[in-house]
XYZ file of C-alpha atoms in Angstrom:
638
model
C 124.833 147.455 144.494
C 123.777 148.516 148.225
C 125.588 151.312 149.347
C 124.703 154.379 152.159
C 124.011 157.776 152.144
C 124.779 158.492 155.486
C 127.687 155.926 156.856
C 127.871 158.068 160.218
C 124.446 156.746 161.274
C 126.329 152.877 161.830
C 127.644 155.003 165.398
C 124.085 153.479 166.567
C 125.327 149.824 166.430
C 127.170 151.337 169.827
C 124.019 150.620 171.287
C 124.752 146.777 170.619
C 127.520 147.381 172.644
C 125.494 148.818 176.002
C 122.914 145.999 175.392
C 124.809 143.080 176.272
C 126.781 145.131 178.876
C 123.186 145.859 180.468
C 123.113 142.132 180.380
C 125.832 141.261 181.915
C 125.413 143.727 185.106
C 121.656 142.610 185.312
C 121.240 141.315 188.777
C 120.303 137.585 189.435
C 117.580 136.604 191.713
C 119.179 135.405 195.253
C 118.297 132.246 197.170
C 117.296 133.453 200.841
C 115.529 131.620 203.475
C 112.302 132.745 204.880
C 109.671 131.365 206.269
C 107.066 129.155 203.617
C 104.132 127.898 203.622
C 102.864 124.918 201.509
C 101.233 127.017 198.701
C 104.562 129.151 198.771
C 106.536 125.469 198.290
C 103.997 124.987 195.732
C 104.416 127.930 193.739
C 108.127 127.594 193.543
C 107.650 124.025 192.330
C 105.293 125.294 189.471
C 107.967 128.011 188.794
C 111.002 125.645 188.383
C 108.929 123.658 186.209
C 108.787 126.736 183.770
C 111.830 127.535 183.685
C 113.673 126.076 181.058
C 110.669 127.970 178.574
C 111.576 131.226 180.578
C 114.825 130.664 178.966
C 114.208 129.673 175.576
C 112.125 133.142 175.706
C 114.704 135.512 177.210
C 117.304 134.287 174.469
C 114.876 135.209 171.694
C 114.025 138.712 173.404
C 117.869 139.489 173.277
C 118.135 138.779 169.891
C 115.110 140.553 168.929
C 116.501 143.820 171.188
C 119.647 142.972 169.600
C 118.289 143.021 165.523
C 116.021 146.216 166.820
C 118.934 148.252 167.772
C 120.676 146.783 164.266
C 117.979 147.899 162.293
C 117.536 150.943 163.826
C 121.224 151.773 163.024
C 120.932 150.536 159.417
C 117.929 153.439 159.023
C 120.375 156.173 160.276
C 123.111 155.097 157.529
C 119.842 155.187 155.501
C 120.354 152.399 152.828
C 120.176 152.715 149.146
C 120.571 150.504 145.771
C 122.663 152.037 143.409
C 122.769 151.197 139.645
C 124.266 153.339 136.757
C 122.464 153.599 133.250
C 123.494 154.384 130.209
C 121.123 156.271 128.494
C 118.031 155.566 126.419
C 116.942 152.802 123.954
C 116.812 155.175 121.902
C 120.460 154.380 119.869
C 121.908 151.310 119.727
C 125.089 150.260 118.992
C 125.414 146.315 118.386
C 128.469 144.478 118.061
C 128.372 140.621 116.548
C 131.030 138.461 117.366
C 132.217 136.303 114.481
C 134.718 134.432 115.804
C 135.673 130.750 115.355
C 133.835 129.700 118.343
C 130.230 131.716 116.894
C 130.755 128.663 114.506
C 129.163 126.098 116.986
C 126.267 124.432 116.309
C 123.551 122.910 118.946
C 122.011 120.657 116.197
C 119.463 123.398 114.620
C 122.011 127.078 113.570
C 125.367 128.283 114.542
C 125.707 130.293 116.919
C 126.676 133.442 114.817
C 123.429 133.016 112.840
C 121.022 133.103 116.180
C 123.429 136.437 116.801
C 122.494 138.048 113.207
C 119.213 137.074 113.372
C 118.808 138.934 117.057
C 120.169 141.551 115.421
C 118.088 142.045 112.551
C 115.037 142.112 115.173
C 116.425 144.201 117.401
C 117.454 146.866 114.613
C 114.307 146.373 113.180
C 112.638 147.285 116.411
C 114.406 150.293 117.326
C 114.195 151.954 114.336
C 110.729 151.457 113.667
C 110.496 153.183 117.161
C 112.405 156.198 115.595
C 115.537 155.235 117.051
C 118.987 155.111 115.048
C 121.135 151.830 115.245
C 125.069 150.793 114.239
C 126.225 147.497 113.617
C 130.135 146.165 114.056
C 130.928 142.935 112.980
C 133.841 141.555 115.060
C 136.034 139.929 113.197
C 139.556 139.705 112.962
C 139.446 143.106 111.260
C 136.412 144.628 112.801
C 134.102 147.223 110.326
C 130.520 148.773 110.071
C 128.209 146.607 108.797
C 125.844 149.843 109.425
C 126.468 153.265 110.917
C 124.128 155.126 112.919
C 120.996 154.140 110.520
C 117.620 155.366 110.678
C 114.329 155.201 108.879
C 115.483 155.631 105.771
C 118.279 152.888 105.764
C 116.332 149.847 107.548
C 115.418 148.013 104.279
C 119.651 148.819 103.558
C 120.477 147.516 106.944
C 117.867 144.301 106.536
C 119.628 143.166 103.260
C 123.318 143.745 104.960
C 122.634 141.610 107.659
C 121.411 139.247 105.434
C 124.240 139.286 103.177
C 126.422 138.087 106.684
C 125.026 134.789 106.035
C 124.471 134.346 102.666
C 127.961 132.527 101.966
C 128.951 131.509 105.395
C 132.376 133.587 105.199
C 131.497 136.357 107.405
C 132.178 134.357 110.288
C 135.524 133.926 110.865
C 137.793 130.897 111.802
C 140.134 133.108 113.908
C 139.537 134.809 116.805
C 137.826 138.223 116.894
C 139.743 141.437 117.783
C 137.326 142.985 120.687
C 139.301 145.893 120.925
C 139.156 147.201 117.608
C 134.845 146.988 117.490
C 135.183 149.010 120.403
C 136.809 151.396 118.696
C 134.426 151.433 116.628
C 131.941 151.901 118.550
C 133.266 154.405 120.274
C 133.404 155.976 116.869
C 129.377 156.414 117.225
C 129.544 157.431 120.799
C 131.231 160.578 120.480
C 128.229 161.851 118.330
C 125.448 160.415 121.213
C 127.543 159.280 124.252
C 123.831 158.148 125.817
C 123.591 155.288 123.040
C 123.369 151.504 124.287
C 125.956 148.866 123.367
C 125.088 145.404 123.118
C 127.653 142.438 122.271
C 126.293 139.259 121.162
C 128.702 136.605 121.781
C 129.037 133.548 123.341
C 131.557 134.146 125.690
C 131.210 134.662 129.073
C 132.589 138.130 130.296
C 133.077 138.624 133.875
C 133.222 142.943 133.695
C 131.467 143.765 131.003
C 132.431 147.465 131.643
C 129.138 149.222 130.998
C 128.321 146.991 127.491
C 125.143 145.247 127.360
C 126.163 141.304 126.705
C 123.942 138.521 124.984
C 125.023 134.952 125.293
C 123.974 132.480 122.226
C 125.793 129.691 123.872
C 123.304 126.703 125.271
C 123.932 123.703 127.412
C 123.863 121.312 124.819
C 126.485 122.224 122.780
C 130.066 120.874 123.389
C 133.780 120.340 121.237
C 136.581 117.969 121.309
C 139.499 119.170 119.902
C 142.890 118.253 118.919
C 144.992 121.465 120.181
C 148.627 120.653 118.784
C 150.505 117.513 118.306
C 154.337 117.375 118.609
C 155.820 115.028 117.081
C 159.794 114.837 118.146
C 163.081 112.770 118.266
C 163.978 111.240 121.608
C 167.587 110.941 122.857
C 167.524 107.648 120.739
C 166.467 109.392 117.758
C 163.247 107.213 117.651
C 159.915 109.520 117.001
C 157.584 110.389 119.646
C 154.253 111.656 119.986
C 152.707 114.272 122.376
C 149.124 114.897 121.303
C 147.442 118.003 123.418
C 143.534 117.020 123.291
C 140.634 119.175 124.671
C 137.313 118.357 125.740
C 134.824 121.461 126.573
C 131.262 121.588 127.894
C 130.459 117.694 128.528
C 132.329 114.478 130.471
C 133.327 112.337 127.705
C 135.481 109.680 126.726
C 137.205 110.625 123.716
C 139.192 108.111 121.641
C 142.072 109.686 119.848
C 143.630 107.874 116.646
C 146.757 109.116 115.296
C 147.674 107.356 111.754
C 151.242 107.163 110.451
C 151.856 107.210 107.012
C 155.148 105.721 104.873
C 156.156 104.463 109.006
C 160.025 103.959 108.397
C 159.409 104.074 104.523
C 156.811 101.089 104.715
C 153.732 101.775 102.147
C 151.707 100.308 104.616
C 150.554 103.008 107.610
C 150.527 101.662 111.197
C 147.810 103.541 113.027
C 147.803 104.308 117.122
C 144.565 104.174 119.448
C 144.363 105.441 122.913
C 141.206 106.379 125.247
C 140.896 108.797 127.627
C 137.944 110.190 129.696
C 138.100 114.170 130.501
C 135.898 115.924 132.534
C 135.103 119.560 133.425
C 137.548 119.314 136.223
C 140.099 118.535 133.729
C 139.075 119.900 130.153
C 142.649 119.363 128.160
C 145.242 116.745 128.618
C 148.230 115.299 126.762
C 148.126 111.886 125.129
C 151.807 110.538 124.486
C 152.458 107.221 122.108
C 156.195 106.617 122.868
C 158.697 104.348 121.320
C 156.663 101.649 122.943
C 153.895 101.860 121.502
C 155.279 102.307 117.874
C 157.274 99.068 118.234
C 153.853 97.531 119.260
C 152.738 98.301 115.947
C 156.039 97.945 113.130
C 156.691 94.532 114.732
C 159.106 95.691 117.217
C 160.924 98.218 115.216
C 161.328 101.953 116.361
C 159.595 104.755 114.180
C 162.675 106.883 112.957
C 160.981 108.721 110.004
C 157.574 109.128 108.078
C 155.767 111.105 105.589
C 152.724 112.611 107.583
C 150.575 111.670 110.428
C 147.022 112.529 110.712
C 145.560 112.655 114.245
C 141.512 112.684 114.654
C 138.827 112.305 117.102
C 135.207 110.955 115.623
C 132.670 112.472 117.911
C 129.813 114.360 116.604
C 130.457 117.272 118.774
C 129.366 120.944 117.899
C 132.614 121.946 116.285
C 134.082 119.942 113.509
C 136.354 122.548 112.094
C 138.902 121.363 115.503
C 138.592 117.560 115.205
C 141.399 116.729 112.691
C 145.373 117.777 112.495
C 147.793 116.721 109.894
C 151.604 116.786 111.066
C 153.953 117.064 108.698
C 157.758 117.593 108.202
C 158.525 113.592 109.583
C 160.212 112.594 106.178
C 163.326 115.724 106.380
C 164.948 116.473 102.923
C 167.926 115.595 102.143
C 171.330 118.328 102.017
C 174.031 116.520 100.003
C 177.595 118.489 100.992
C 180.721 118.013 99.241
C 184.151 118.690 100.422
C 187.140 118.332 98.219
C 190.592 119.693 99.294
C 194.306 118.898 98.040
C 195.146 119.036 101.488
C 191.636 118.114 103.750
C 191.484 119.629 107.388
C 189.097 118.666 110.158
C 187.465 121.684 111.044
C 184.839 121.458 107.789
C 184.310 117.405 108.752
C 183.823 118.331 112.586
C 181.654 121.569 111.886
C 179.324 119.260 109.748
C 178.362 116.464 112.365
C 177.866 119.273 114.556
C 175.515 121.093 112.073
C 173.787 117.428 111.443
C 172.892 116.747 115.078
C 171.676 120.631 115.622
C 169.279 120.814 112.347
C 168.175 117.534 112.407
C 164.757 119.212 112.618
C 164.919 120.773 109.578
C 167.460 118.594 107.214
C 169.098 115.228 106.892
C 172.642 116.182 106.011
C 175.075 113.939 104.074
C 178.416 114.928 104.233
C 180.778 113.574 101.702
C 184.795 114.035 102.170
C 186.951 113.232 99.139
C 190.428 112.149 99.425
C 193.341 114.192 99.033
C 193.811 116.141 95.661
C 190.434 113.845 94.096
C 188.426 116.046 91.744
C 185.095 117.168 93.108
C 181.915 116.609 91.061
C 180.236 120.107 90.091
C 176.710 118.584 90.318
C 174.387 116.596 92.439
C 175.299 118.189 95.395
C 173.539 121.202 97.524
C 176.740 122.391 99.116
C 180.363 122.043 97.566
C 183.634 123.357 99.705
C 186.579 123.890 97.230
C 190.300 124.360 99.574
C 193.234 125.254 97.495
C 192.054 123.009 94.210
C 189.615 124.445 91.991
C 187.240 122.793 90.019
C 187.572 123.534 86.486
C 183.639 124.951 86.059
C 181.608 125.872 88.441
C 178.692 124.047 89.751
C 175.305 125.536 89.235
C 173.317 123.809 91.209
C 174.234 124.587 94.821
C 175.920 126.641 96.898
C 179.633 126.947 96.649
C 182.375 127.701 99.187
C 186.029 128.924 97.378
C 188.469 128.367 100.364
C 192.144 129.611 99.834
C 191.456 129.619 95.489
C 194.667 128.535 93.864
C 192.893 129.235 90.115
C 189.906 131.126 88.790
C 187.094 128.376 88.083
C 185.266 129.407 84.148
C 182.271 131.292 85.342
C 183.819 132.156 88.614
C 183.899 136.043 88.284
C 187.246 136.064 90.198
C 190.538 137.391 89.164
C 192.676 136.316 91.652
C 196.209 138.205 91.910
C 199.543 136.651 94.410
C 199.780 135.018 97.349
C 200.910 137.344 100.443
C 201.429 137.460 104.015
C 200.937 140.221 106.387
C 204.156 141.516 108.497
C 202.910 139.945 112.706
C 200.272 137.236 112.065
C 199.991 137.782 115.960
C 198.896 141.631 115.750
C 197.532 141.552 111.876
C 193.479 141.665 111.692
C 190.561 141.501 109.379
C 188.495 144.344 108.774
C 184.785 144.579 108.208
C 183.057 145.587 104.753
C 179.785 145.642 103.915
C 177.292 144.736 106.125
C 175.800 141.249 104.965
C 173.731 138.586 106.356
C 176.463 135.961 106.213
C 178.262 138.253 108.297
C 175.477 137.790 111.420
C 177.407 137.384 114.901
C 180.622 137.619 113.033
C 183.328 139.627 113.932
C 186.505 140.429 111.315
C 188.254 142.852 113.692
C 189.527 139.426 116.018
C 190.163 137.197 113.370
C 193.824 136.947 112.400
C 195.555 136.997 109.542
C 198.970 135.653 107.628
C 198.976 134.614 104.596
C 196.108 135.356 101.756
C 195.189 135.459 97.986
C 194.946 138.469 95.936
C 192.012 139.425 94.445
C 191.937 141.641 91.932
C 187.824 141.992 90.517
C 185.187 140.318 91.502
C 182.420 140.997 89.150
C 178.675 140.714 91.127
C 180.194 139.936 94.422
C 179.950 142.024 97.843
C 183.061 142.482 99.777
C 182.275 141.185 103.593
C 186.193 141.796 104.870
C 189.191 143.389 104.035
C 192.671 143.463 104.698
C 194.875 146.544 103.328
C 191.906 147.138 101.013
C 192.412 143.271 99.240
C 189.134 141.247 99.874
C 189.366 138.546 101.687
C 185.560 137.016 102.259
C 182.867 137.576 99.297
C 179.704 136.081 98.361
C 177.064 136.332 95.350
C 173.624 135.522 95.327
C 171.776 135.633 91.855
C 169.597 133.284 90.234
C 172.855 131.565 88.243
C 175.255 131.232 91.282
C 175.369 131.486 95.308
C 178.996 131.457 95.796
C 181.084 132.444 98.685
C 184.774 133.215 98.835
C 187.352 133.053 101.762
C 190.215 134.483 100.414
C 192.651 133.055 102.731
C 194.308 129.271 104.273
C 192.823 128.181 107.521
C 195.921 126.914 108.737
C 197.096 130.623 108.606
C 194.645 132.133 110.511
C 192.643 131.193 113.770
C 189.433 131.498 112.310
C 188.686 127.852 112.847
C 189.250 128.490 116.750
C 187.057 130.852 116.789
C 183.170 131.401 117.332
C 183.238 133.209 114.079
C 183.885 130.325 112.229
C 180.468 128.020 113.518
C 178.516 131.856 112.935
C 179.614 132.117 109.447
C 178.735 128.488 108.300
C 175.464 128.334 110.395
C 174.509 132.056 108.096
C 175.319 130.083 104.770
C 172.957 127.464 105.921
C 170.166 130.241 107.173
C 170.942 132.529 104.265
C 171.397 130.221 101.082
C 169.334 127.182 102.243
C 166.413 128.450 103.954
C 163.739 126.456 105.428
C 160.742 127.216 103.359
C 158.225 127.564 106.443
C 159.655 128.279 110.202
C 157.312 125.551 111.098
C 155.239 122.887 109.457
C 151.979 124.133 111.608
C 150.227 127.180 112.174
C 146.975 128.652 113.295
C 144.506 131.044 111.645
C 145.623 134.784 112.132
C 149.501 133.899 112.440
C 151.798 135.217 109.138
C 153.123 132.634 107.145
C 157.007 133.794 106.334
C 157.924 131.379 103.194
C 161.759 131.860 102.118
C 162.431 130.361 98.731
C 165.689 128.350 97.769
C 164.624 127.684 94.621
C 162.459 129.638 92.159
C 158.601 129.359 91.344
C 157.597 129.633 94.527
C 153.583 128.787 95.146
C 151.222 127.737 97.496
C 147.946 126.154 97.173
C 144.887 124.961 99.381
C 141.706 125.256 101.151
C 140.527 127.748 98.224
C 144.158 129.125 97.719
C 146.076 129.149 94.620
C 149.259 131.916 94.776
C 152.277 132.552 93.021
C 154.963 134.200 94.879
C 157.509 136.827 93.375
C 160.824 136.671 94.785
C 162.976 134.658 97.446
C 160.699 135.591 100.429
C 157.159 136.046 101.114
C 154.293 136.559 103.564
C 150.759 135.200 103.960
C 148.336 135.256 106.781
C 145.650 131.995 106.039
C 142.227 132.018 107.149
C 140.871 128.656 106.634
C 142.022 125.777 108.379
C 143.239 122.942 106.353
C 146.637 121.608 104.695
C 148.148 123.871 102.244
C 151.618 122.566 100.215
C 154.166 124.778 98.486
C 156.251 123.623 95.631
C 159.141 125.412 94.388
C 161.604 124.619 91.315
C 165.614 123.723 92.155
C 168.313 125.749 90.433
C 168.693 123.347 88.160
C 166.514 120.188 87.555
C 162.965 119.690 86.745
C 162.018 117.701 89.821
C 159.775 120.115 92.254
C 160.390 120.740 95.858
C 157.530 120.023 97.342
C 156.225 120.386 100.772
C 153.177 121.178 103.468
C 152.333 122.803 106.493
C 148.889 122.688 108.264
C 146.627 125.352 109.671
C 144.432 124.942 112.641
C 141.854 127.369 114.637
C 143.007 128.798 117.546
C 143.062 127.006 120.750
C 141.192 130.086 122.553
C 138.332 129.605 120.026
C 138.243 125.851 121.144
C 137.087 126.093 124.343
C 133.899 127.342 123.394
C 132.693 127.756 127.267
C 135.439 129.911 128.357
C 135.389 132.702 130.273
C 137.295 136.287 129.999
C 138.170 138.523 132.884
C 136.851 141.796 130.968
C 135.574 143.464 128.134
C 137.815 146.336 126.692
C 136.935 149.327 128.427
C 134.774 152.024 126.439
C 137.439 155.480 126.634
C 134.481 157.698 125.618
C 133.118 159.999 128.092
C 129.160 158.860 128.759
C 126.063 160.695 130.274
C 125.767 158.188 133.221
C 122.722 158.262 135.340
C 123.331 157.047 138.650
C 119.354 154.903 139.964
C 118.954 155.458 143.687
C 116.728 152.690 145.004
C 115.335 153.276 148.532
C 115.296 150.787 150.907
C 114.146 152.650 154.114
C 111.026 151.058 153.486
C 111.888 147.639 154.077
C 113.988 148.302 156.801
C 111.532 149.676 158.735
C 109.140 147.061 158.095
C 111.651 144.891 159.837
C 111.582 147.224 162.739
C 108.150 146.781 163.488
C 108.042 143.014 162.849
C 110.867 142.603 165.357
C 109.641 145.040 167.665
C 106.050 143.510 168.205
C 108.002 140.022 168.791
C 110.046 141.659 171.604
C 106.621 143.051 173.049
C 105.401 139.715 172.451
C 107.351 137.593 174.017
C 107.568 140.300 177.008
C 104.169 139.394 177.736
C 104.428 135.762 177.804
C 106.746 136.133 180.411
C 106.335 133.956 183.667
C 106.956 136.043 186.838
């Protein structure tokens, strides 16, 4: 970088300044009429003849005078290149990134190999040289592959670099954390703050903030990707498509083909085409197939449901790991819900069509009302309500809601006592218990009371709300029964006014039927929270095989692929089975992107400001400029 030692000298460009004011006051030859003679008439013909040259000549002299005074000024500010090193070659630290995109392949190695093997020479080199050398491999959880090594170790650092790419593992399908091999090597730097640091990467870094960057990436080499699909339910309910492609490093038309299998149920699957032609102007773009399209290819019929769709691009690009996504979650399992009451209100009915339309993501709800007083079946369902009537056993293989129990079902746990009501409905109050997840957004202390049951033990339940230290809301959750009381009559209380009431039966969903996954796609490095409904809960794919202990549990994959997870029911021998897909990360896609900075090295180094001259070729341009002003003084016509 130019800079200046001495910024005052730039007062000389003043001297610019009383140049062209010289020229402006410079006097003009005057016309005057004397006496001539016919050499005189002569001589002023041969003149005028020159003139326009005369011109052409004085214009150049200014500018010379003009770039001499310049110069001149330039010298006095006395002009310097400035560079800062960072000590010898003497210790090196080098980081290799093995990130997704170090996976890319120009036809002959990826990218991460050219990096290892450039590493292995230059560690090689230094420390035959007597120098010492530290590798980082930059990963998703950065570590020393070797730490400040030196004669002794090079055969041991050799067979470690080796060992990067002797199963193909090392390099990662995530995206590297930069940060942390800084760190690291900042770890080395506080014992020799003079050693070099070299990243080899293929990513371009704008400020590379002092580290000494190698790009494996070469012009040949480009991806298409498919970056996400979502696949949603219009205002019709009809399914839609929204595929985000990418194309990186080339102009290309890319053909995307998205195939839908088990279309409405059908065996047969219906596949979409489209073609689209990206450039580097535009690099991603959606691609929609809307209900158009799909009645195009069922014979007019809307796509309401399927099992999976698989979307693809065949290009052999330099990335394959990118090209394929699997979407899954189209066919939505089934909640069965069963309400039996002697004397059947419309909040439970209304609540439910409202819960059907807002998780229509995640289930397919049936909600089925008995009549008046009609028994309820105690299996085959996922959800029973009980008001007033008790069944006689218990189900066991859902989730049951007791609402105002007039009897104590076998297996129940309850021992219910009399029926009582509380001196001013108007004024009277819940009270809060034990803090429970059902209990989320819920308030007791504004939901009034009048009348309510008794209860006098409750063996394995927690006690949610009170009144005058009675119960009145309870649940259980054990492997045998997830059961949850209400203690009281809707019609005597204004719970079903209230927000309270939505809260509570939205937390029994959340709480008793989770969704396995909180999404049916993911991409390497994010954490996998699985929530388990049933027991036996597992996952397998893409080399993984796991057995989970427990309702919940937490994964983070590394490998892109589908993975399913099966779980057993409460009761039943039929699995619940389903899938979820993991793809790289969009940032390792692009594999010509560029990044603002490098993380910044927070080590104090010996720094060693270069001061390049540059009077020297300043004042050669002073003499070249001044010799054409004397020049083209002397070719002046008078």
């Amino acid at each position: 970088m130019m800079t200046w030692l001495t910024p005052i000298g730039f007062l000389g460009l003043i001297g610019l300044i009383v140049l062209i004011i010289i020229y402006i006051i410079k006097p003009n030859y005057q016309n005057k009429v004397i006496s001539s003679t016919f050499i005189w008439r002569l001589s002023l013909k041969y003149r005028k003849k020159r003139l326009p040259i005369n011109k052409l000549q004085n214009i150049l002299q200014f500018l010379c005078q003009l770039l001499i005074l310049t110069i001149s000024a330039l010298l006095l500010a006395q002009p310097v290149i400035s560079s800062m090193q960072f000590g010898d070659e003497n210790e090196k630290i080098i980081i290799i990134d093995a990130s997704a995109s170090m996976r890319v392949n120009d036809g002959s190695r990826m990218r991460f190999e050219k990096a290892v093997d450039r590493a292995k020479e230059v560690a090689q080199e230094t420390i035959e040289n007597g120098g010492i050398v530290s590798i980082v491999l930059a990963d998703a959880d950065p570590n020393f592959v070797a730490q400040r090594c030196g004669e002794a170790q090079l055969q041991e650092v050799t067979e470690k670099l080796d060992e990067l790419l002797a199963d193909g593992t090392q390099c990662i399908y995530g995206s590297a954390d930069m940060q942390g091999a800084v760190s690291l090597a900042e770890e080395v730097l506080r014992y020799n703050s003079e050693a070099q640091v070299h990243l080899y990467t293929a990513t371009n870094y704008i400020e590379k903030n002092g580290i000494i960057v190698e790009n494996f990436s070469t012009e040949t080499e480009w991806n298409a990707a498919i970056l996400g699909v979502d696949a949603y339910l219009d205002q019709s309910n009809h399914v839609e498509v929204d595929i985000r492609v990418g194309c990186y490093g080339r102009t290309e038309y890319l053909t995307v083909y998205c195939k839908v299998h088990k279309p409405n149920g059908n065996e047969q699957p219906i596949e979409l085409v489209k073609t689209e032609a990206f450039d580097p102007t535009e690099e991603e773009r959606n691609i929609v197939f809307n209900d158009d399209h799909m009645r195009d290819q069922l014979g007019g019929r809307s796509l309401t449901s399927y099992d999976y769709m698989e979307v693809y691009v065949t290009v052999s690009d330099s990335l394959q790991d990118d090209n394929k996504f699997f979407v899954y979650g189209g066919q939505k399992q089934v909640i069965r819900i069963q309400y039996a009451s002697s004397k059947p209100n419309v909040f439970f009915n209304n609540m439910f069509r409202s819960m059907r339309q807002t998780m229509k993501n995640d289930w397919k709800i049936e909600f089925v009302e008995l009549e008046a007083g009609a028994t309820g079946a105690t299996e085959g369902f996922d959800f029973y309500i009980f008001e007033h009537k008790m069944p006689s056993v218990m189900p066991t293989d859902g989730v049951v809601l007791l609402v105002n129990p007039g009897s104590e079902p076998e297996n129940s746990g309850l021992s219910l006592g009399d029926l009582k009501s509380t001196p001013d409905p108007r004024s009277t109050y819940m009270a809060a218990g034990n803090p429970h997840d059902l209990m989320n957004f819920v308030d007791p202390g504004r939901i009034t009371l009048y009348r309510y049951r008794e209860i006098r033990s409750s063996d394995g339940y927690q006690e949610l709300a009170y009144y005058n230290g009675s119960p009145l809301i309870l649940a259980k959750n054990d492997d045998q029964a997830k059961v949850v009381v209400w203690a009281f009559d809707l019609h005597f209380t204004n719970l079903a006014t209230m927000p309270d009431f939505s809260f509570m039966m939205f937390n029994m969903f959340n709480y008793f039927i989770p969704t396995t996954m909180d999404a049916n796609y993911y991409e390497i490095g994010e954490t996998v929270n699985l929530q388990a409904r049933g027991t036996q809960l597992k996952v397998k794919g893409e080399g993984i095989d796991m057995a989970f202990e427990g309702k919940t549990g937490k994964m983070v994959i590394s490998k892109p692929g589908s993975y399913t997870v099966t779980q057993m029911p409460m009761k039943g021998d039929t699995p619940i089975v389903e899938q979820f897909f993991v793809n790289i990360p969009n940032y390792e896609s692009n594999i010509s992107k560029n990044v603002d900075a490098l993380p910044i090295i927070n080590v104090d180094r010996n720094m060693e400001i270069k001061l390049q001259d540059l009077l020297f070729y300043f004042a050669i341009g002073l003499v070249l400029f001044m010799f054409a002003e004397w020049y083209l003084n002397t070719k002046k016509n008078y």
